Amino acid sequence: MALYYSKPKAHKNFLGIPWKEYFRTVFIHCTLEALVATNGWNHGPAIALPTLYYGEFENYGPGANVSGRVPWSN
């Protein structure tokens, strides 16, 4: 986290990037630090969007705010 705080714009991370169809990722009861990008998920190839599932449930920490997440996450 020290590296992140020294240069926040250079160290943003996503929770997942869908490279193929039917990609599944769920974060449950996790501590998500500030280095998680506000939108949370990167879109990757557009062909994968209709079949993917990205989910978050009861996470906490500065990166767990879901109000800025992409509309296709759950």
PDB file of C-alpha atoms in Angstrom:
ATOM      1  CA  MET A   1       0.000   0.000   0.000  1.00  0.00           C
ATOM      2  CA  ALA A   2       2.982   2.310   0.491  1.00  0.00           C
ATOM      3  CA  LEU A   3       3.688   2.136  -3.255  1.00  0.00           C
ATOM      4  CA  TYR A   4       0.039   2.900  -4.024  1.00  0.00           C
ATOM      5  CA  TYR A   5      -0.039   5.942  -1.755  1.00  0.00           C
ATOM      6  CA  SER A   6       3.218   7.252  -3.249  1.00  0.00           C
ATOM      7  CA  LYS A   7       1.665   7.315  -6.768  1.00  0.00           C
ATOM      8  CA  PRO A   8      -2.072   6.437  -6.667  1.00  0.00           C
ATOM      9  CA  LYS A   9      -2.803   7.007 -10.376  1.00  0.00           C
ATOM     10  CA  ALA A  10      -0.050   4.599 -11.440  1.00  0.00           C
ATOM     11  CA  HIS A  11      -1.201   1.732  -9.191  1.00  0.00           C
ATOM     12  CA  LYS A  12      -4.952   1.311  -9.752  1.00  0.00           C
ATOM     13  CA  ASN A  13      -6.091  -2.309 -10.011  1.00  0.00           C
ATOM     14  CA  PHE A  14      -9.247  -4.017 -11.207  1.00  0.00           C
ATOM     15  CA  LEU A  15     -11.034  -6.909  -9.530  1.00  0.00           C
ATOM     16  CA  GLY A  16     -11.226  -8.742 -12.858  1.00  0.00           C
ATOM     17  CA  ILE A  17     -11.023  -8.508 -16.635  1.00  0.00           C
ATOM     18  CA  PRO A  18     -13.142 -10.898 -18.750  1.00  0.00           C
ATOM     19  CA  TRP A  19     -10.865 -12.338 -21.427  1.00  0.00           C
ATOM     20  CA  LYS A  20     -13.286 -15.040 -22.557  1.00  0.00           C
ATOM     21  CA  GLU A  21     -16.994 -15.776 -22.468  1.00  0.00           C
ATOM     22  CA  TYR A  22     -18.557 -17.225 -19.284  1.00  0.00           C
ATOM     23  CA  PHE A  23     -15.932 -15.679 -17.028  1.00  0.00           C
ATOM     24  CA  ARG A  24     -16.972 -15.886 -13.335  1.00  0.00           C
ATOM     25  CA  THR A  25     -15.518 -13.993 -10.380  1.00  0.00           C
ATOM     26  CA  VAL A  26     -17.053 -13.317  -6.968  1.00  0.00           C
ATOM     27  CA  PHE A  27     -15.523 -11.519  -3.975  1.00  0.00           C
ATOM     28  CA  ILE A  28     -17.216 -12.380  -0.659  1.00  0.00           C
ATOM     29  CA  HIS A  29     -16.321 -10.898   2.758  1.00  0.00           C
ATOM     30  CA  CYS A  30     -13.026  -9.460   1.457  1.00  0.00           C
ATOM     31  CA  THR A  31     -11.043  -6.424   2.501  1.00  0.00           C
ATOM     32  CA  LEU A  32     -10.639  -4.326  -0.631  1.00  0.00           C
ATOM     33  CA  GLU A  33      -7.991  -1.652  -0.316  1.00  0.00           C
ATOM     34  CA  ALA A  34      -8.004   1.803  -1.930  1.00  0.00           C
ATOM     35  CA  LEU A  35      -5.956   0.581  -4.888  1.00  0.00           C
ATOM     36  CA  VAL A  36      -9.084  -1.052  -6.386  1.00  0.00           C
ATOM     37  CA  ALA A  37     -10.368   1.148  -9.236  1.00  0.00           C
ATOM     38  CA  THR A  38     -13.733   2.816  -8.572  1.00  0.00           C
ATOM     39  CA  ASN A  39     -15.434   1.019 -11.462  1.00  0.00           C
ATOM     40  CA  GLY A  40     -14.032  -2.236 -10.021  1.00  0.00           C
ATOM     41  CA  TRP A  41     -14.052  -4.259 -13.204  1.00  0.00           C
ATOM     42  CA  ASN A  42     -12.405  -3.760 -16.563  1.00  0.00           C
ATOM     43  CA  HIS A  43     -14.602  -4.518 -19.563  1.00  0.00           C
ATOM     44  CA  GLY A  44     -12.181  -6.580 -21.713  1.00  0.00           C
ATOM     45  CA  PRO A  45     -13.558  -7.863 -25.053  1.00  0.00           C
ATOM     46  CA  ALA A  46     -17.171  -6.778 -25.656  1.00  0.00           C
ATOM     47  CA  ILE A  47     -18.128 -10.286 -26.801  1.00  0.00           C
ATOM     48  CA  ALA A  48     -17.712 -11.579 -23.234  1.00  0.00           C
ATOM     49  CA  LEU A  49     -20.030  -9.072 -21.505  1.00  0.00           C
ATOM     50  CA  PRO A  50     -23.392 -10.861 -22.065  1.00  0.00           C
ATOM     51  CA  THR A  51     -22.111 -14.125 -20.568  1.00  0.00           C
ATOM     52  CA  LEU A  52     -19.921 -13.044 -17.650  1.00  0.00           C
ATOM     53  CA  TYR A  53     -20.748 -12.846 -13.954  1.00  0.00           C
ATOM     54  CA  TYR A  54     -18.905 -10.449 -11.652  1.00  0.00           C
ATOM     55  CA  GLY A  55     -20.160 -10.321  -8.101  1.00  0.00           C
ATOM     56  CA  GLU A  56     -19.383  -8.694  -4.772  1.00  0.00           C
ATOM     57  CA  PHE A  57     -21.018  -9.478  -1.456  1.00  0.00           C
ATOM     58  CA  GLU A  58     -20.460  -7.849   1.946  1.00  0.00           C
ATOM     59  CA  ASN A  59     -16.916  -6.645   1.287  1.00  0.00           C
ATOM     60  CA  TYR A  60     -15.332  -3.874   3.325  1.00  0.00           C
ATOM     61  CA  GLY A  61     -12.523  -1.360   3.114  1.00  0.00           C
ATOM     62  CA  PRO A  62     -11.943   1.733   0.984  1.00  0.00           C
ATOM     63  CA  GLY A  63     -12.151  -0.206  -2.305  1.00  0.00           C
ATOM     64  CA  ALA A  64     -15.445  -1.923  -1.448  1.00  0.00           C
ATOM     65  CA  ASN A  65     -17.750   0.985  -2.322  1.00  0.00           C
ATOM     66  CA  VAL A  66     -19.929  -0.385  -5.153  1.00  0.00           C
ATOM     67  CA  SER A  67     -21.629   2.922  -6.035  1.00  0.00           C
ATOM     68  CA  GLY A  68     -19.152   3.572  -8.872  1.00  0.00           C
ATOM     69  CA  ARG A  69     -19.069   0.023 -10.254  1.00  0.00           C
ATOM     70  CA  VAL A  70     -19.783  -0.771 -13.885  1.00  0.00           C
ATOM     71  CA  PRO A  71     -23.498  -1.422 -14.533  1.00  0.00           C
ATOM     72  CA  TRP A  72     -22.973  -5.018 -15.667  1.00  0.00           C
ATOM     73  CA  SER A  73     -21.492  -6.241 -12.348  1.00  0.00           C
ATOM     74  CA  ASN A  74     -23.628  -7.917  -9.673  1.00  0.00           C
TER      75      ASN A  74
END
